[in-house]
Amino acid sequence: MLTMKKVASFEVEYFQYLNADSQVVAELPSFAQNAADLIPFYREMVLTRLFDQKAVVLQRTGRMGTYASSEGQEASMIGLGRAMRREDVLFPTYREHGVYFARGVSMTEIFTYWGGNESGMNFSRVPDDFPVCIPIATQIPHAAGAAYAFKYRKQARVAVAVCGDGATSKGDFYEGLNAAGVWNLPCVFVVVNNQWAISLPRSKQSVCQTMAQKAIAAGIPGEQCDGNDVIAVYDRMDQALRKARSGGGPTVLEAVTYRMRDHTTADDASRYRQQEEVDQQRKRDPIMRLKKYLVEQHAWSEEQDEQLLSEVGADVEAATKEYLDTPPRPPHTIFDCLYETLPKAYLEQMSQLSKQGEASHE
Ligand SMILES: Cc1ncc(C[n+]2csc(CCOP(=O)(O)OP(=O)(O)O)c2C)c(N)n1
Ligand SMILES: [Mg+2]
């Protein structure tokens, strides 16, 4: 007789505390019970947005290279960056500027990198954090490797890999998750699902209901949160980090958000997505959501907001000046951090570039 039994079952939970109308929809975690304690989150989200707007202006006026805007994703970035400890290590994509800021990386360092000078990635405050990763998903197995090292050395550190919805279709994503699961590594994988992978919408990326459930195949828990609710992102990140740090193993956290601007300054999103969709998503804006809540709780006012905008605006201007005042590095230095011993073919190219550099100074 044929008998059927269930051999596995799983579920994916969704977390949200502050909905799109700034209403509290679940009991707030302790760090968020006093609204005034959320002001530092708000400040960093505002800073990230003003930085972002300036970076696009610098690119458009020929003073910076291609740039990937993070507008709309501030709650995901600041929630996760603030939850991490300084000794944890970040493995980001090219769009996580706010996570770096929350970790104490300076705006000048980030401008410097996007201006074509890799020394901007030599972070003074978090020197172990990894640089921007352009190849999609390759940072995920790197994070698993670092987490293995932390475990081997018995260090209470967590490797945090951040990737996009598109990256979850790469083999590297699953390979990293699988290794982390098998070795029970101190790792958190954050999928910032911003609904688009350049021109490919989420609906064509994968037919699975959530990106978080991709964790299940690797035997690790996956959960989803409202990526535009900074309380939810911080809370879930904090839980996942604590678990990883105390030997409880890896977690996948999907933060559902939206990419408000073009993929990068080299893209024109109006060629593949409708303005109505973008307008609709504006109503979920993470910064407006938190501001409205703070004002309603009498923890914030329009006057304080104006003051903040002018202070942070001045900080962005000061960082811009510092970046623009830094002379470009000589072209041959692009070879400096490639190999311990530079192959012969590159040696020749490097000496050619050095000679050109000397000639142009004569
Ligand atoms: C290995 C690799 N393949 C292709 C690309 C080209 N590429 C750059 S960004 C991108 C889409 C990534 O989408 P997603 O992971 O959702 O991140 P998002 O840009 O939305 O933050 C692709 C395919 C790349 N950089 N690396
Ligand atoms: Mg994406």
mmCIF file with all atom_site columns, N, CA and C in Angstrom, residues 312-349:
data_model
loop_
_atom_site.group_PDB
_atom_site.id
_atom_site.type_symbol
_atom_site.label_atom_id
_atom_site.label_alt_id
_atom_site.label_comp_id
_atom_site.label_asym_id
_atom_site.label_entity_id
_atom_site.label_seq_id
_atom_site.pdbx_PDB_ins_code
_atom_site.Cartn_x
_atom_site.Cartn_y
_atom_site.Cartn_z
_atom_site.occupancy
_atom_site.B_iso_or_equiv
_atom_site.pdbx_formal_charge
_atom_site.auth_seq_id
_atom_site.auth_comp_id
_atom_site.auth_asym_id
_atom_site.auth_atom_id
_atom_site.pdbx_PDB_model_num
ATOM 1   N N  . VAL A 1 312 ? 23.654 68.385 7.843   1.00 0.00 ? 312 VAL A N  1
ATOM 2   C CA . VAL A 1 312 ? 24.132 67.247 7.051   1.00 0.00 ? 312 VAL A CA 1
ATOM 3   C C  . VAL A 1 312 ? 24.551 67.731 5.657   1.00 0.00 ? 312 VAL A C  1
ATOM 4   N N  . GLY A 1 313 ? 23.793 68.693 5.116   1.00 0.00 ? 313 GLY A N  1
ATOM 5   C CA . GLY A 1 313 ? 24.161 69.268 3.813   1.00 0.00 ? 313 GLY A CA 1
ATOM 6   C C  . GLY A 1 313 ? 25.557 69.867 3.873   1.00 0.00 ? 313 GLY A C  1
ATOM 7   N N  . ALA A 1 314 ? 25.874 70.533 4.975   1.00 0.00 ? 314 ALA A N  1
ATOM 8   C CA . ALA A 1 314 ? 27.211 71.132 5.123   1.00 0.00 ? 314 ALA A CA 1
ATOM 9   C C  . ALA A 1 314 ? 28.277 70.035 5.217   1.00 0.00 ? 314 ALA A C  1
ATOM 10  N N  . ASP A 1 315 ? 27.954 68.933 5.895   1.00 0.00 ? 315 ASP A N  1
ATOM 11  C CA . ASP A 1 315 ? 28.905 67.807 5.979   1.00 0.00 ? 315 ASP A CA 1
ATOM 12  C C  . ASP A 1 315 ? 29.175 67.221 4.588   1.00 0.00 ? 315 ASP A C  1
ATOM 13  N N  . VAL A 1 316 ? 28.110 67.106 3.797   1.00 0.00 ? 316 VAL A N  1
ATOM 14  C CA . VAL A 1 316 ? 28.270 66.554 2.441   1.00 0.00 ? 316 VAL A CA 1
ATOM 15  C C  . VAL A 1 316 ? 29.144 67.504 1.608   1.00 0.00 ? 316 VAL A C  1
ATOM 16  N N  . GLU A 1 317 ? 28.913 68.807 1.750   1.00 0.00 ? 317 GLU A N  1
ATOM 17  C CA . GLU A 1 317 ? 29.720 69.784 1.002   1.00 0.00 ? 317 GLU A CA 1
ATOM 18  C C  . GLU A 1 317 ? 31.187 69.717 1.415   1.00 0.00 ? 317 GLU A C  1
ATOM 19  N N  . ALA A 1 318 ? 31.423 69.580 2.721   1.00 0.00 ? 318 ALA A N  1
ATOM 20  C CA . ALA A 1 318 ? 32.813 69.516 3.206   1.00 0.00 ? 318 ALA A CA 1
ATOM 21  C C  . ALA A 1 318 ? 33.510 68.274 2.649   1.00 0.00 ? 318 ALA A C  1
ATOM 22  N N  . ALA A 1 319 ? 32.782 67.143 2.619   1.00 0.00 ? 319 ALA A N  1
ATOM 23  C CA . ALA A 1 319 ? 33.369 65.901 2.085   1.00 0.00 ? 319 ALA A CA 1
ATOM 24  C C  . ALA A 1 319 ? 33.627 66.044 0.589   1.00 0.00 ? 319 ALA A C  1
ATOM 25  N N  . THR A 1 320 ? 32.715 66.732 -0.102  1.00 0.00 ? 320 THR A N  1
ATOM 26  C CA . THR A 1 320 ? 32.879 66.940 -1.546  1.00 0.00 ? 320 THR A CA 1
ATOM 27  C C  . THR A 1 320 ? 34.146 67.755 -1.794  1.00 0.00 ? 320 THR A C  1
ATOM 28  N N  . LYS A 1 321 ? 34.329 68.791 -1.005  1.00 0.00 ? 321 LYS A N  1
ATOM 29  C CA . LYS A 1 321 ? 35.505 69.654 -1.186  1.00 0.00 ? 321 LYS A CA 1
ATOM 30  C C  . LYS A 1 321 ? 36.787 68.851 -0.941  1.00 0.00 ? 321 LYS A C  1
ATOM 31  N N  . GLU A 1 322 ? 36.770 68.072 0.134   1.00 0.00 ? 322 GLU A N  1
ATOM 32  C CA . GLU A 1 322 ? 37.957 67.271 0.456   1.00 0.00 ? 322 GLU A CA 1
ATOM 33  C C  . GLU A 1 322 ? 38.288 66.315 -0.691  1.00 0.00 ? 322 GLU A C  1
ATOM 34  N N  . TYR A 1 323 ? 37.235 65.706 -1.240  1.00 0.00 ? 323 TYR A N  1
ATOM 35  C CA . TYR A 1 323 ? 37.426 64.775 -2.362  1.00 0.00 ? 323 TYR A CA 1
ATOM 36  C C  . TYR A 1 323 ? 37.967 65.514 -3.589  1.00 0.00 ? 323 TYR A C  1
ATOM 37  N N  . LEU A 1 324 ? 37.339 66.638 -3.934  1.00 0.00 ? 324 LEU A N  1
ATOM 38  C CA . LEU A 1 324 ? 37.757 67.353 -5.150  1.00 0.00 ? 324 LEU A CA 1
ATOM 39  C C  . LEU A 1 324 ? 39.154 67.960 -4.993  1.00 0.00 ? 324 LEU A C  1
ATOM 40  N N  . ASP A 1 325 ? 39.541 68.269 -3.766  1.00 0.00 ? 325 ASP A N  1
ATOM 41  C CA . ASP A 1 325 ? 40.865 68.852 -3.523  1.00 0.00 ? 325 ASP A CA 1
ATOM 42  C C  . ASP A 1 325 ? 41.989 67.810 -3.524  1.00 0.00 ? 325 ASP A C  1
ATOM 43  N N  . THR A 1 326 ? 41.616 66.521 -3.496  1.00 0.00 ? 326 THR A N  1
ATOM 44  C CA . THR A 1 326 ? 42.649 65.476 -3.466  1.00 0.00 ? 326 THR A CA 1
ATOM 45  C C  . THR A 1 326 ? 43.161 65.245 -4.887  1.00 0.00 ? 326 THR A C  1
ATOM 46  N N  . PRO A 1 327 ? 44.461 65.402 -5.125  1.00 0.00 ? 327 PRO A N  1
ATOM 47  C CA . PRO A 1 327 ? 44.957 65.204 -6.491  1.00 0.00 ? 327 PRO A CA 1
ATOM 48  C C  . PRO A 1 327 ? 44.793 63.745 -6.930  1.00 0.00 ? 327 PRO A C  1
ATOM 49  N N  . PRO A 1 328 ? 44.493 63.487 -8.221  1.00 0.00 ? 328 PRO A N  1
ATOM 50  C CA . PRO A 1 328 ? 44.353 62.094 -8.672  1.00 0.00 ? 328 PRO A CA 1
ATOM 51  C C  . PRO A 1 328 ? 45.676 61.345 -8.525  1.00 0.00 ? 328 PRO A C  1
ATOM 52  N N  . ARG A 1 329 ? 45.571 60.043 -8.315  1.00 0.00 ? 329 ARG A N  1
ATOM 53  C CA . ARG A 1 329 ? 46.801 59.260 -8.184  1.00 0.00 ? 329 ARG A CA 1
ATOM 54  C C  . ARG A 1 329 ? 47.403 59.024 -9.563  1.00 0.00 ? 329 ARG A C  1
ATOM 55  N N  . PRO A 1 330 ? 48.725 58.846 -9.652  1.00 0.00 ? 330 PRO A N  1
ATOM 56  C CA . PRO A 1 330 ? 49.342 58.575 -10.955 1.00 0.00 ? 330 PRO A CA 1
ATOM 57  C C  . PRO A 1 330 ? 48.761 57.286 -11.549 1.00 0.00 ? 330 PRO A C  1
ATOM 58  N N  . PRO A 1 331 ? 48.525 57.256 -12.887 1.00 0.00 ? 331 PRO A N  1
ATOM 59  C CA . PRO A 1 331 ? 47.841 56.101 -13.504 1.00 0.00 ? 331 PRO A CA 1
ATOM 60  C C  . PRO A 1 331 ? 48.491 54.749 -13.226 1.00 0.00 ? 331 PRO A C  1
ATOM 61  N N  . HIS A 1 332 ? 49.819 54.683 -13.111 1.00 0.00 ? 332 HIS A N  1
ATOM 62  C CA . HIS A 1 332 ? 50.448 53.362 -12.947 1.00 0.00 ? 332 HIS A CA 1
ATOM 63  C C  . HIS A 1 332 ? 50.106 52.717 -11.610 1.00 0.00 ? 332 HIS A C  1
ATOM 64  N N  . THR A 1 333 ? 49.555 53.500 -10.682 1.00 0.00 ? 333 THR A N  1
ATOM 65  C CA . THR A 1 333 ? 49.229 52.912 -9.369  1.00 0.00 ? 333 THR A CA 1
ATOM 66  C C  . THR A 1 333 ? 48.019 51.968 -9.438  1.00 0.00 ? 333 THR A C  1
ATOM 67  N N  . ILE A 1 334 ? 47.340 51.920 -10.614 1.00 0.00 ? 334 ILE A N  1
ATOM 68  C CA . ILE A 1 334 ? 46.222 50.963 -10.721 1.00 0.00 ? 334 ILE A CA 1
ATOM 69  C C  . ILE A 1 334 ? 46.711 49.519 -10.574 1.00 0.00 ? 334 ILE A C  1
ATOM 70  N N  . PHE A 1 335 ? 48.021 49.304 -10.760 1.00 0.00 ? 335 PHE A N  1
ATOM 71  C CA . PHE A 1 335 ? 48.552 47.939 -10.628 1.00 0.00 ? 335 PHE A CA 1
ATOM 72  C C  . PHE A 1 335 ? 48.938 47.595 -9.185  1.00 0.00 ? 335 PHE A C  1
ATOM 73  N N  . ASP A 1 336 ? 48.956 48.597 -8.324  1.00 0.00 ? 336 ASP A N  1
ATOM 74  C CA . ASP A 1 336 ? 49.527 48.414 -6.975  1.00 0.00 ? 336 ASP A CA 1
ATOM 75  C C  . ASP A 1 336 ? 48.940 47.263 -6.165  1.00 0.00 ? 336 ASP A C  1
ATOM 76  N N  . CYS A 1 337 ? 47.637 47.106 -6.215  1.00 0.00 ? 337 CYS A N  1
ATOM 77  C CA . CYS A 1 337 ? 47.023 46.118 -5.309  1.00 0.00 ? 337 CYS A CA 1
ATOM 78  C C  . CYS A 1 337 ? 46.522 44.878 -6.051  1.00 0.00 ? 337 CYS A C  1
ATOM 79  N N  . LEU A 1 338 ? 47.046 44.628 -7.246  1.00 0.00 ? 338 LEU A N  1
ATOM 80  C CA . LEU A 1 338 ? 46.533 43.496 -8.020  1.00 0.00 ? 338 LEU A CA 1
ATOM 81  C C  . LEU A 1 338 ? 47.175 42.170 -7.634  1.00 0.00 ? 338 LEU A C  1
ATOM 82  N N  . TYR A 1 339 ? 48.496 42.133 -7.602  1.00 0.00 ? 339 TYR A N  1
ATOM 83  C CA . TYR A 1 339 ? 49.231 40.892 -7.335  1.00 0.00 ? 339 TYR A CA 1
ATOM 84  C C  . TYR A 1 339 ? 50.345 41.165 -6.335  1.00 0.00 ? 339 TYR A C  1
ATOM 85  N N  . GLU A 1 340 ? 50.745 40.103 -5.623  1.00 0.00 ? 340 GLU A N  1
ATOM 86  C CA . GLU A 1 340 ? 51.924 40.266 -4.766  1.00 0.00 ? 340 GLU A CA 1
ATOM 87  C C  . GLU A 1 340 ? 53.158 40.476 -5.650  1.00 0.00 ? 340 GLU A C  1
ATOM 88  N N  . THR A 1 341 ? 53.265 39.610 -6.674  1.00 0.00 ? 341 THR A N  1
ATOM 89  C CA . THR A 1 341 ? 54.333 39.783 -7.658  1.00 0.00 ? 341 THR A CA 1
ATOM 90  C C  . THR A 1 341 ? 53.663 39.993 -9.006  1.00 0.00 ? 341 THR A C  1
ATOM 91  N N  . LEU A 1 342 ? 53.896 41.131 -9.581  1.00 0.00 ? 342 LEU A N  1
ATOM 92  C CA . LEU A 1 342 ? 53.185 41.480 -10.819 1.00 0.00 ? 342 LEU A CA 1
ATOM 93  C C  . LEU A 1 342 ? 53.716 40.649 -11.994 1.00 0.00 ? 342 LEU A C  1
ATOM 94  N N  . PRO A 1 343 ? 52.829 39.984 -12.777 1.00 0.00 ? 343 PRO A N  1
ATOM 95  C CA . PRO A 1 343 ? 53.302 39.234 -13.948 1.00 0.00 ? 343 PRO A CA 1
ATOM 96  C C  . PRO A 1 343 ? 54.024 40.155 -14.943 1.00 0.00 ? 343 PRO A C  1
ATOM 97  N N  . LYS A 1 344 ? 54.886 39.535 -15.745 1.00 0.00 ? 344 LYS A N  1
ATOM 98  C CA . LYS A 1 344 ? 55.768 40.302 -16.642 1.00 0.00 ? 344 LYS A CA 1
ATOM 99  C C  . LYS A 1 344 ? 54.983 41.238 -17.563 1.00 0.00 ? 344 LYS A C  1
ATOM 100 N N  . ALA A 1 345 ? 53.886 40.704 -18.135 1.00 0.00 ? 345 ALA A N  1
ATOM 101 C CA . ALA A 1 345 ? 53.105 41.515 -19.085 1.00 0.00 ? 345 ALA A CA 1
ATOM 102 C C  . ALA A 1 345 ? 52.625 42.810 -18.421 1.00 0.00 ? 345 ALA A C  1
ATOM 103 N N  . TYR A 1 346 ? 52.248 42.700 -17.163 1.00 0.00 ? 346 TYR A N  1
ATOM 104 C CA . TYR A 1 346 ? 51.771 43.896 -16.461 1.00 0.00 ? 346 TYR A CA 1
ATOM 105 C C  . TYR A 1 346 ? 52.920 44.833 -16.114 1.00 0.00 ? 346 TYR A C  1
ATOM 106 N N  . LEU A 1 347 ? 54.104 44.219 -15.836 1.00 0.00 ? 347 LEU A N  1
ATOM 107 C CA . LEU A 1 347 ? 55.267 45.064 -15.518 1.00 0.00 ? 347 LEU A CA 1
ATOM 108 C C  . LEU A 1 347 ? 55.545 46.028 -16.659 1.00 0.00 ? 347 LEU A C  1
ATOM 109 N N  . GLU A 1 348 ? 55.463 45.465 -17.887 1.00 0.00 ? 348 GLU A N  1
ATOM 110 C CA . GLU A 1 348 ? 55.713 46.317 -19.065 1.00 0.00 ? 348 GLU A CA 1
ATOM 111 C C  . GLU A 1 348 ? 54.672 47.423 -19.160 1.00 0.00 ? 348 GLU A C  1
ATOM 112 N N  . GLN A 1 349 ? 53.409 47.041 -18.964 1.00 0.00 ? 349 GLN A N  1
ATOM 113 C CA . GLN A 1 349 ? 52.339 48.054 -19.054 1.00 0.00 ? 349 GLN A CA 1
ATOM 114 C C  . GLN A 1 349 ? 52.519 49.117 -17.979 1.00 0.00 ? 349 GLN A C  1
#
